[in-house]
Amino acid sequence: MNSLRGRELFSYLPAYYETSRVMQTDMDAKGSELDALYQALNSAADQFFVRTATWGLERWEMELGIPTDRNKPIEQRRAVLESKLRGAGTFSGALVKNVAEAYDGGTVEVSFQPEEWGFTVKFVDTLGIPPNLEDLKSAIEEIKPAHLAVAYAFRFYTYVELAASGLTYGDVAATGKTYGAIYNRGLK
């Protein structure tokens, strides 16, 4: 028997059906239908949560007024939705941090420069520019007061860090890995 629920159904039958191929086939067919039903129910339930939604992301985007872009990876679309859901409330550094971390997935620092009427979003864990930076910029523009300017600070693997690691550019090039992969995981 191939069906999980078919085996379960078969276990409820009297013992004299154990050798009956007719009953085994019948329970396997019914069990396969039940397996498909449970899978469809679980898939439908997943759509009620942004972190597990797949085919239901479009509904979430429509509900929150976000244009649907099917060319974006699902994780980026989820990050936009999660950020929009987190972005409600009074503007503060904590709110900006919460929204930015929903997009980036790493640690973000927010610092204010009141004399310049602005604030800076610094990506601490992420090397380079996050792939969905434009979505993050849109989300921050939506939640910040109009009179504040925003700047973004990125983290890159520097030559000083390369030199301190004892590696040369030739060593790095020979691995075939990117600087980000080396920095995050080492050469091995």
mmCIF file with all atom_site columns, N, CA, C and O in Angstrom, residues 21-67:
data_model
loop_
_atom_site.group_PDB
_atom_site.id
_atom_site.type_symbol
_atom_site.label_atom_id
_atom_site.label_alt_id
_atom_site.label_comp_id
_atom_site.label_asym_id
_atom_site.label_entity_id
_atom_site.label_seq_id
_atom_site.pdbx_PDB_ins_code
_atom_site.Cartn_x
_atom_site.Cartn_y
_atom_site.Cartn_z
_atom_site.occupancy
_atom_site.B_iso_or_equiv
_atom_site.pdbx_formal_charge
_atom_site.auth_seq_id
_atom_site.auth_comp_id
_atom_site.auth_asym_id
_atom_site.auth_atom_id
_atom_site.pdbx_PDB_model_num
ATOM 1   N N  . ARG A 1 21 ? -6.622 -8.754 -1.489 1.00 0.00 ? 21 ARG A N  1
ATOM 2   C CA . ARG A 1 21 ? -6.083 -7.717 -2.370 1.00 0.00 ? 21 ARG A CA 1
ATOM 3   C C  . ARG A 1 21 ? -7.156 -6.703 -2.758 1.00 0.00 ? 21 ARG A C  1
ATOM 4   O O  . ARG A 1 21 ? -6.862 -5.542 -2.994 1.00 0.00 ? 21 ARG A O  1
ATOM 5   N N  . VAL A 1 22 ? -8.399 -7.149 -2.809 1.00 0.00 ? 22 VAL A N  1
ATOM 6   C CA . VAL A 1 22 ? -9.499 -6.248 -3.153 1.00 0.00 ? 22 VAL A CA 1
ATOM 7   C C  . VAL A 1 22 ? -9.622 -5.153 -2.084 1.00 0.00 ? 22 VAL A C  1
ATOM 8   O O  . VAL A 1 22 ? -9.709 -3.971 -2.388 1.00 0.00 ? 22 VAL A O  1
ATOM 9   N N  . MET A 1 23 ? -9.603 -5.560 -0.814 1.00 0.00 ? 23 MET A N  1
ATOM 10  C CA . MET A 1 23 ? -9.733 -4.593 0.280  1.00 0.00 ? 23 MET A CA 1
ATOM 11  C C  . MET A 1 23 ? -8.486 -3.708 0.379  1.00 0.00 ? 23 MET A C  1
ATOM 12  O O  . MET A 1 23 ? -8.589 -2.513 0.672  1.00 0.00 ? 23 MET A O  1
ATOM 13  N N  . GLN A 1 24 ? -7.312 -4.281 0.135  1.00 0.00 ? 24 GLN A N  1
ATOM 14  C CA . GLN A 1 24 ? -6.083 -3.488 0.160  1.00 0.00 ? 24 GLN A CA 1
ATOM 15  C C  . GLN A 1 24 ? -6.124 -2.403 -0.919 1.00 0.00 ? 24 GLN A C  1
ATOM 16  O O  . GLN A 1 24 ? -5.813 -1.243 -0.667 1.00 0.00 ? 24 GLN A O  1
ATOM 17  N N  . THR A 1 25 ? -6.556 -2.800 -2.114 1.00 0.00 ? 25 THR A N  1
ATOM 18  C CA . THR A 1 25 ? -6.652 -1.845 -3.218 1.00 0.00 ? 25 THR A CA 1
ATOM 19  C C  . THR A 1 25 ? -7.713 -0.796 -2.925 1.00 0.00 ? 25 THR A C  1
ATOM 20  O O  . THR A 1 25 ? -7.502 0.407  -3.186 1.00 0.00 ? 25 THR A O  1
ATOM 21  N N  . ASP A 1 26 ? -8.830 -1.212 -2.378 1.00 0.00 ? 26 ASP A N  1
ATOM 22  C CA . ASP A 1 26 ? -9.915 -0.286 -2.040 1.00 0.00 ? 26 ASP A CA 1
ATOM 23  C C  . ASP A 1 26 ? -9.449 0.741  -0.999 1.00 0.00 ? 26 ASP A C  1
ATOM 24  O O  . ASP A 1 26 ? -9.659 1.951  -1.150 1.00 0.00 ? 26 ASP A O  1
ATOM 25  N N  . MET A 1 27 ? -8.799 0.264  0.067  1.00 0.00 ? 27 MET A N  1
ATOM 26  C CA . MET A 1 27 ? -8.341 1.173  1.132  1.00 0.00 ? 27 MET A CA 1
ATOM 27  C C  . MET A 1 27 ? -7.221 2.087  0.628  1.00 0.00 ? 27 MET A C  1
ATOM 28  O O  . MET A 1 27 ? -7.132 3.257  1.009  1.00 0.00 ? 27 MET A O  1
ATOM 29  N N  . ASP A 1 28 ? -6.381 1.550  -0.266 1.00 0.00 ? 28 ASP A N  1
ATOM 30  C CA . ASP A 1 28 ? -5.299 2.369  -0.824 1.00 0.00 ? 28 ASP A CA 1
ATOM 31  C C  . ASP A 1 28 ? -5.875 3.482  -1.699 1.00 0.00 ? 28 ASP A C  1
ATOM 32  O O  . ASP A 1 28 ? -5.423 4.637  -1.633 1.00 0.00 ? 28 ASP A O  1
ATOM 33  N N  . ALA A 1 29 ? -6.897 3.189  -2.489 1.00 0.00 ? 29 ALA A N  1
ATOM 34  C CA . ALA A 1 29 ? -7.529 4.205  -3.346 1.00 0.00 ? 29 ALA A CA 1
ATOM 35  C C  . ALA A 1 29 ? -8.217 5.273  -2.494 1.00 0.00 ? 29 ALA A C  1
ATOM 36  O O  . ALA A 1 29 ? -8.080 6.477  -2.741 1.00 0.00 ? 29 ALA A O  1
ATOM 37  N N  . LYS A 1 30 ? -8.951 4.839  -1.492 1.00 0.00 ? 30 LYS A N  1
ATOM 38  C CA . LYS A 1 30 ? -9.615 5.799  -0.608 1.00 0.00 ? 30 LYS A CA 1
ATOM 39  C C  . LYS A 1 30 ? -8.591 6.620  0.182  1.00 0.00 ? 30 LYS A C  1
ATOM 40  O O  . LYS A 1 30 ? -8.744 7.823  0.374  1.00 0.00 ? 30 LYS A O  1
ATOM 41  N N  . GLY A 1 31 ? -7.548 5.941  0.617  1.00 0.00 ? 31 GLY A N  1
ATOM 42  C CA . GLY A 1 31 ? -6.494 6.631  1.365  1.00 0.00 ? 31 GLY A CA 1
ATOM 43  C C  . GLY A 1 31 ? -5.772 7.665  0.517  1.00 0.00 ? 31 GLY A C  1
ATOM 44  O O  . GLY A 1 31 ? -5.423 8.742  1.008  1.00 0.00 ? 31 GLY A O  1
ATOM 45  N N  . SER A 1 32 ? -5.550 7.352  -0.764 1.00 0.00 ? 32 SER A N  1
ATOM 46  C CA . SER A 1 32 ? -4.899 8.313  -1.665 1.00 0.00 ? 32 SER A CA 1
ATOM 47  C C  . SER A 1 32 ? -5.737 9.581  -1.809 1.00 0.00 ? 32 SER A C  1
ATOM 48  O O  . SER A 1 32 ? -5.216 10.696 -1.840 1.00 0.00 ? 32 SER A O  1
ATOM 49  N N  . GLU A 1 33 ? -7.041 9.405  -1.885 1.00 0.00 ? 33 GLU A N  1
ATOM 50  C CA . GLU A 1 33 ? -7.933 10.567 -1.959 1.00 0.00 ? 33 GLU A CA 1
ATOM 51  C C  . GLU A 1 33 ? -7.877 11.377 -0.667 1.00 0.00 ? 33 GLU A C  1
ATOM 52  O O  . GLU A 1 33 ? -7.869 12.604 -0.689 1.00 0.00 ? 33 GLU A O  1
ATOM 53  N N  . LEU A 1 34 ? -7.843 10.687 0.456  1.00 0.00 ? 34 LEU A N  1
ATOM 54  C CA . LEU A 1 34 ? -7.730 11.391 1.738  1.00 0.00 ? 34 LEU A CA 1
ATOM 55  C C  . LEU A 1 34 ? -6.386 12.101 1.863  1.00 0.00 ? 34 LEU A C  1
ATOM 56  O O  . LEU A 1 34 ? -6.308 13.223 2.381  1.00 0.00 ? 34 LEU A O  1
ATOM 57  N N  . ASP A 1 35 ? -5.299 11.453 1.387  1.00 0.00 ? 35 ASP A N  1
ATOM 58  C CA . ASP A 1 35 ? -3.980 12.103 1.401  1.00 0.00 ? 35 ASP A CA 1
ATOM 59  C C  . ASP A 1 35 ? -4.016 13.404 0.605  1.00 0.00 ? 35 ASP A C  1
ATOM 60  O O  . ASP A 1 35 ? -3.509 14.435 1.054  1.00 0.00 ? 35 ASP A O  1
ATOM 61  N N  . ALA A 1 36 ? -4.637 13.355 -0.582 1.00 0.00 ? 36 ALA A N  1
ATOM 62  C CA . ALA A 1 36 ? -4.742 14.553 -1.418 1.00 0.00 ? 36 ALA A CA 1
ATOM 63  C C  . ALA A 1 36 ? -5.588 15.630 -0.739 1.00 0.00 ? 36 ALA A C  1
ATOM 64  O O  . ALA A 1 36 ? -5.265 16.823 -0.798 1.00 0.00 ? 36 ALA A O  1
ATOM 65  N N  . LEU A 1 37 ? -6.663 15.215 -0.076 1.00 0.00 ? 37 LEU A N  1
ATOM 66  C CA . LEU A 1 37 ? -7.521 16.160 0.639  1.00 0.00 ? 37 LEU A CA 1
ATOM 67  C C  . LEU A 1 37 ? -6.748 16.844 1.763  1.00 0.00 ? 37 LEU A C  1
ATOM 68  O O  . LEU A 1 37 ? -6.784 18.070 1.899  1.00 0.00 ? 37 LEU A O  1
ATOM 69  N N  . TYR A 1 38 ? -6.037 16.075 2.575  1.00 0.00 ? 38 TYR A N  1
ATOM 70  C CA . TYR A 1 38 ? -5.261 16.653 3.680  1.00 0.00 ? 38 TYR A CA 1
ATOM 71  C C  . TYR A 1 38 ? -4.166 17.582 3.155  1.00 0.00 ? 38 TYR A C  1
ATOM 72  O O  . TYR A 1 38 ? -3.902 18.629 3.738  1.00 0.00 ? 38 TYR A O  1
ATOM 73  N N  . GLN A 1 39 ? -3.527 17.195 2.050  1.00 0.00 ? 39 GLN A N  1
ATOM 74  C CA . GLN A 1 39 ? -2.497 18.045 1.458  1.00 0.00 ? 39 GLN A CA 1
ATOM 75  C C  . GLN A 1 39 ? -3.103 19.368 0.984  1.00 0.00 ? 39 GLN A C  1
ATOM 76  O O  . GLN A 1 39 ? -2.539 20.437 1.206  1.00 0.00 ? 39 GLN A O  1
ATOM 77  N N  . ALA A 1 40 ? -4.267 19.331 0.358  1.00 0.00 ? 40 ALA A N  1
ATOM 78  C CA . ALA A 1 40 ? -4.939 20.552 -0.098 1.00 0.00 ? 40 ALA A CA 1
ATOM 79  C C  . ALA A 1 40 ? -5.362 21.419 1.082  1.00 0.00 ? 40 ALA A C  1
ATOM 80  O O  . ALA A 1 40 ? -5.230 22.653 1.039  1.00 0.00 ? 40 ALA A O  1
ATOM 81  N N  . LEU A 1 41 ? -5.858 20.792 2.143  1.00 0.00 ? 41 LEU A N  1
ATOM 82  C CA . LEU A 1 41 ? -6.246 21.558 3.338  1.00 0.00 ? 41 LEU A CA 1
ATOM 83  C C  . LEU A 1 41 ? -5.040 22.223 3.983  1.00 0.00 ? 41 LEU A C  1
ATOM 84  O O  . LEU A 1 41 ? -5.104 23.391 4.384  1.00 0.00 ? 41 LEU A O  1
ATOM 85  N N  . ASN A 1 42 ? -3.929 21.505 4.078  1.00 0.00 ? 42 ASN A N  1
ATOM 86  C CA . ASN A 1 42 ? -2.715 22.083 4.657  1.00 0.00 ? 42 ASN A CA 1
ATOM 87  C C  . ASN A 1 42 ? -2.178 23.219 3.806  1.00 0.00 ? 42 ASN A C  1
ATOM 88  O O  . ASN A 1 42 ? -1.744 24.249 4.317  1.00 0.00 ? 42 ASN A O  1
ATOM 89  N N  . SER A 1 43 ? -2.238 23.044 2.489  1.00 0.00 ? 43 SER A N  1
ATOM 90  C CA . SER A 1 43 ? -1.783 24.098 1.584  1.00 0.00 ? 43 SER A CA 1
ATOM 91  C C  . SER A 1 43 ? -2.655 25.339 1.721  1.00 0.00 ? 43 SER A C  1
ATOM 92  O O  . SER A 1 43 ? -2.160 26.474 1.739  1.00 0.00 ? 43 SER A O  1
ATOM 93  N N  . ALA A 1 44 ? -3.964 25.147 1.836  1.00 0.00 ? 44 ALA A N  1
ATOM 94  C CA . ALA A 1 44 ? -4.879 26.282 2.015  1.00 0.00 ? 44 ALA A CA 1
ATOM 95  C C  . ALA A 1 44 ? -4.613 26.978 3.347  1.00 0.00 ? 44 ALA A C  1
ATOM 96  O O  . ALA A 1 44 ? -4.610 28.215 3.428  1.00 0.00 ? 44 ALA A O  1
ATOM 97  N N  . ALA A 1 45 ? -4.361 26.212 4.387  1.00 0.00 ? 45 ALA A N  1
ATOM 98  C CA . ALA A 1 45 ? -4.075 26.804 5.705  1.00 0.00 ? 45 ALA A CA 1
ATOM 99  C C  . ALA A 1 45 ? -2.773 27.598 5.678  1.00 0.00 ? 45 ALA A C  1
ATOM 100 O O  . ALA A 1 45 ? -2.657 28.640 6.329  1.00 0.00 ? 45 ALA A O  1
ATOM 101 N N  . ASP A 1 46 ? -1.789 27.144 4.902  1.00 0.00 ? 46 ASP A N  1
ATOM 102 C CA . ASP A 1 46 ? -0.517 27.866 4.783  1.00 0.00 ? 46 ASP A CA 1
ATOM 103 C C  . ASP A 1 46 ? -0.695 29.268 4.213  1.00 0.00 ? 46 ASP A C  1
ATOM 104 O O  . ASP A 1 46 ? 0.099  30.164 4.501  1.00 0.00 ? 46 ASP A O  1
ATOM 105 N N  . GLN A 1 47 ? -1.723 29.477 3.419  1.00 0.00 ? 47 GLN A N  1
ATOM 106 C CA . GLN A 1 47 ? -1.924 30.772 2.762  1.00 0.00 ? 47 GLN A CA 1
ATOM 107 C C  . GLN A 1 47 ? -2.407 31.850 3.733  1.00 0.00 ? 47 GLN A C  1
ATOM 108 O O  . GLN A 1 47 ? -2.384 33.027 3.425  1.00 0.00 ? 47 GLN A O  1
ATOM 109 N N  . PHE A 1 48 ? -2.810 31.464 4.924  1.00 0.00 ? 48 PHE A N  1
ATOM 110 C CA . PHE A 1 48 ? -3.275 32.430 5.917  1.00 0.00 ? 48 PHE A CA 1
ATOM 111 C C  . PHE A 1 48 ? -2.123 33.103 6.663  1.00 0.00 ? 48 PHE A C  1
ATOM 112 O O  . PHE A 1 48 ? -2.351 34.010 7.459  1.00 0.00 ? 48 PHE A O  1
ATOM 113 N N  . PHE A 1 49 ? -0.897 32.664 6.418  1.00 0.00 ? 49 PHE A N  1
ATOM 114 C CA . PHE A 1 49 ? 0.270  33.212 7.100  1.00 0.00 ? 49 PHE A CA 1
ATOM 115 C C  . PHE A 1 49 ? 1.303  33.630 6.061  1.00 0.00 ? 49 PHE A C  1
ATOM 116 O O  . PHE A 1 49 ? 1.665  32.845 5.189  1.00 0.00 ? 49 PHE A O  1
ATOM 117 N N  . VAL A 1 50 ? 1.802  34.856 6.174  1.00 0.00 ? 50 VAL A N  1
ATOM 118 C CA . VAL A 1 50 ? 2.748  35.398 5.189  1.00 0.00 ? 50 VAL A CA 1
ATOM 119 C C  . VAL A 1 50 ? 3.981  34.514 5.076  1.00 0.00 ? 50 VAL A C  1
ATOM 120 O O  . VAL A 1 50 ? 4.471  34.272 3.973  1.00 0.00 ? 50 VAL A O  1
ATOM 121 N N  . ARG A 1 51 ? 4.486  34.014 6.183  1.00 0.00 ? 51 ARG A N  1
ATOM 122 C CA . ARG A 1 51 ? 5.736  33.241 6.167  1.00 0.00 ? 51 ARG A CA 1
ATOM 123 C C  . ARG A 1 51 ? 5.614  31.887 5.474  1.00 0.00 ? 51 ARG A C  1
ATOM 124 O O  . ARG A 1 51 ? 6.623  31.290 5.106  1.00 0.00 ? 51 ARG A O  1
ATOM 125 N N  . THR A 1 52 ? 4.390  31.380 5.294  1.00 0.00 ? 52 THR A N  1
ATOM 126 C CA . THR A 1 52 ? 4.218  30.086 4.629  1.00 0.00 ? 52 THR A CA 1
ATOM 127 C C  . THR A 1 52 ? 3.410  30.196 3.335  1.00 0.00 ? 52 THR A C  1
ATOM 128 O O  . THR A 1 52 ? 3.289  29.213 2.611  1.00 0.00 ? 52 THR A O  1
ATOM 129 N N  . ALA A 1 53 ? 2.886  31.359 3.043  1.00 0.00 ? 53 ALA A N  1
ATOM 130 C CA . ALA A 1 53 ? 2.057  31.522 1.843  1.00 0.00 ? 53 ALA A CA 1
ATOM 131 C C  . ALA A 1 53 ? 2.889  31.341 0.577  1.00 0.00 ? 53 ALA A C  1
ATOM 132 O O  . ALA A 1 53 ? 4.055  31.726 0.525  1.00 0.00 ? 53 ALA A O  1
ATOM 133 N N  . THR A 1 54 ? 2.291  30.765 -0.431 1.00 0.00 ? 54 THR A N  1
ATOM 134 C CA . THR A 1 54 ? 2.924  30.620 -1.749 1.00 0.00 ? 54 THR A CA 1
ATOM 135 C C  . THR A 1 54 ? 1.966  31.187 -2.788 1.00 0.00 ? 54 THR A C  1
ATOM 136 O O  . THR A 1 54 ? 2.069  32.337 -3.166 1.00 0.00 ? 54 THR A O  1
ATOM 137 N N  . TRP A 1 55 ? 0.994  30.381 -3.180 1.00 0.00 ? 55 TRP A N  1
ATOM 138 C CA . TRP A 1 55 ? 0.036  30.853 -4.186 1.00 0.00 ? 55 TRP A CA 1
ATOM 139 C C  . TRP A 1 55 ? -0.907 31.905 -3.619 1.00 0.00 ? 55 TRP A C  1
ATOM 140 O O  . TRP A 1 55 ? -1.580 32.614 -4.374 1.00 0.00 ? 55 TRP A O  1
ATOM 141 N N  . GLY A 1 56 ? -0.951 32.097 -2.317 1.00 0.00 ? 56 GLY A N  1
ATOM 142 C CA . GLY A 1 56 ? -1.814 33.112 -1.699 1.00 0.00 ? 56 GLY A CA 1
ATOM 143 C C  . GLY A 1 56 ? -1.132 34.452 -1.511 1.00 0.00 ? 56 GLY A C  1
ATOM 144 O O  . GLY A 1 56 ? -1.761 35.400 -1.011 1.00 0.00 ? 56 GLY A O  1
ATOM 145 N N  . LEU A 1 57 ? 0.131  34.589 -1.920 1.00 0.00 ? 57 LEU A N  1
ATOM 146 C CA . LEU A 1 57 ? 0.835  35.863 -1.759 1.00 0.00 ? 57 LEU A CA 1
ATOM 147 C C  . LEU A 1 57 ? 0.135  36.985 -2.520 1.00 0.00 ? 57 LEU A C  1
ATOM 148 O O  . LEU A 1 57 ? 0.087  38.131 -2.055 1.00 0.00 ? 57 LEU A O  1
ATOM 149 N N  . GLU A 1 58 ? -0.401 36.671 -3.679 1.00 0.00 ? 58 GLU A N  1
ATOM 150 C CA . GLU A 1 58 ? -1.086 37.687 -4.482 1.00 0.00 ? 58 GLU A CA 1
ATOM 151 C C  . GLU A 1 58 ? -2.271 38.288 -3.713 1.00 0.00 ? 58 GLU A C  1
ATOM 152 O O  . GLU A 1 58 ? -2.509 39.490 -3.753 1.00 0.00 ? 58 GLU A O  1
ATOM 153 N N  . ARG A 1 59 ? -2.990 37.463 -2.991 1.00 0.00 ? 59 ARG A N  1
ATOM 154 C CA . ARG A 1 59 ? -4.122 37.943 -2.185 1.00 0.00 ? 59 ARG A CA 1
ATOM 155 C C  . ARG A 1 59 ? -3.622 38.880 -1.079 1.00 0.00 ? 59 ARG A C  1
ATOM 156 O O  . ARG A 1 59 ? -4.215 39.913 -0.820 1.00 0.00 ? 59 ARG A O  1
ATOM 157 N N  . TRP A 1 60 ? -2.521 38.494 -0.412 1.00 0.00 ? 60 TRP A N  1
ATOM 158 C CA . TRP A 1 60 ? -1.940 39.348 0.624  1.00 0.00 ? 60 TRP A CA 1
ATOM 159 C C  . TRP A 1 60 ? -1.517 40.692 0.028  1.00 0.00 ? 60 TRP A C  1
ATOM 160 O O  . TRP A 1 60 ? -1.761 41.751 0.621  1.00 0.00 ? 60 TRP A O  1
ATOM 161 N N  . GLU A 1 61 ? -0.865 40.646 -1.136 1.00 0.00 ? 61 GLU A N  1
ATOM 162 C CA . GLU A 1 61 ? -0.404 41.883 -1.784 1.00 0.00 ? 61 GLU A CA 1
ATOM 163 C C  . GLU A 1 61 ? -1.579 42.779 -2.145 1.00 0.00 ? 61 GLU A C  1
ATOM 164 O O  . GLU A 1 61 ? -1.524 43.998 -1.944 1.00 0.00 ? 61 GLU A O  1
ATOM 165 N N  . MET A 1 62 ? -2.632 42.194 -2.654 1.00 0.00 ? 62 MET A N  1
ATOM 166 C CA . MET A 1 62 ? -3.821 42.969 -3.003 1.00 0.00 ? 62 MET A CA 1
ATOM 167 C C  . MET A 1 62 ? -4.416 43.606 -1.741 1.00 0.00 ? 62 MET A C  1
ATOM 168 O O  . MET A 1 62 ? -4.771 44.786 -1.738 1.00 0.00 ? 62 MET A O  1
ATOM 169 N N  . GLU A 1 63 ? -4.491 42.838 -0.671 1.00 0.00 ? 63 GLU A N  1
ATOM 170 C CA . GLU A 1 63 ? -5.065 43.323 0.591  1.00 0.00 ? 63 GLU A CA 1
ATOM 171 C C  . GLU A 1 63 ? -4.269 44.492 1.166  1.00 0.00 ? 63 GLU A C  1
ATOM 172 O O  . GLU A 1 63 ? -4.842 45.423 1.722  1.00 0.00 ? 63 GLU A O  1
ATOM 173 N N  . LEU A 1 64 ? -2.954 44.463 1.014  1.00 0.00 ? 64 LEU A N  1
ATOM 174 C CA . LEU A 1 64 ? -2.097 45.500 1.590  1.00 0.00 ? 64 LEU A CA 1
ATOM 175 C C  . LEU A 1 64 ? -1.732 46.604 0.593  1.00 0.00 ? 64 LEU A C  1
ATOM 176 O O  . LEU A 1 64 ? -0.962 47.504 0.920  1.00 0.00 ? 64 LEU A O  1
ATOM 177 N N  . GLY A 1 65 ? -2.274 46.522 -0.620 1.00 0.00 ? 65 GLY A N  1
ATOM 178 C CA . GLY A 1 65 ? -2.023 47.568 -1.613 1.00 0.00 ? 65 GLY A CA 1
ATOM 179 C C  . GLY A 1 65 ? -0.619 47.544 -2.187 1.00 0.00 ? 65 GLY A C  1
ATOM 180 O O  . GLY A 1 65 ? -0.064 48.582 -2.544 1.00 0.00 ? 65 GLY A O  1
ATOM 181 N N  . ILE A 1 66 ? -0.039 46.371 -2.306 1.00 0.00 ? 66 ILE A N  1
ATOM 182 C CA . ILE A 1 66 ? 1.312  46.211 -2.846 1.00 0.00 ? 66 ILE A CA 1
ATOM 183 C C  . ILE A 1 66 ? 1.204  45.634 -4.249 1.00 0.00 ? 66 ILE A C  1
ATOM 184 O O  . ILE A 1 66 ? 0.531  44.619 -4.450 1.00 0.00 ? 66 ILE A O  1
ATOM 185 N N  . PRO A 1 67 ? 1.849  46.259 -5.240 1.00 0.00 ? 67 PRO A N  1
ATOM 186 C CA . PRO A 1 67 ? 1.795  45.701 -6.597 1.00 0.00 ? 67 PRO A CA 1
ATOM 187 C C  . PRO A 1 67 ? 2.430  44.304 -6.652 1.00 0.00 ? 67 PRO A C  1
ATOM 188 O O  . PRO A 1 67 ? 3.473  44.078 -6.054 1.00 0.00 ? 67 PRO A O  1
#
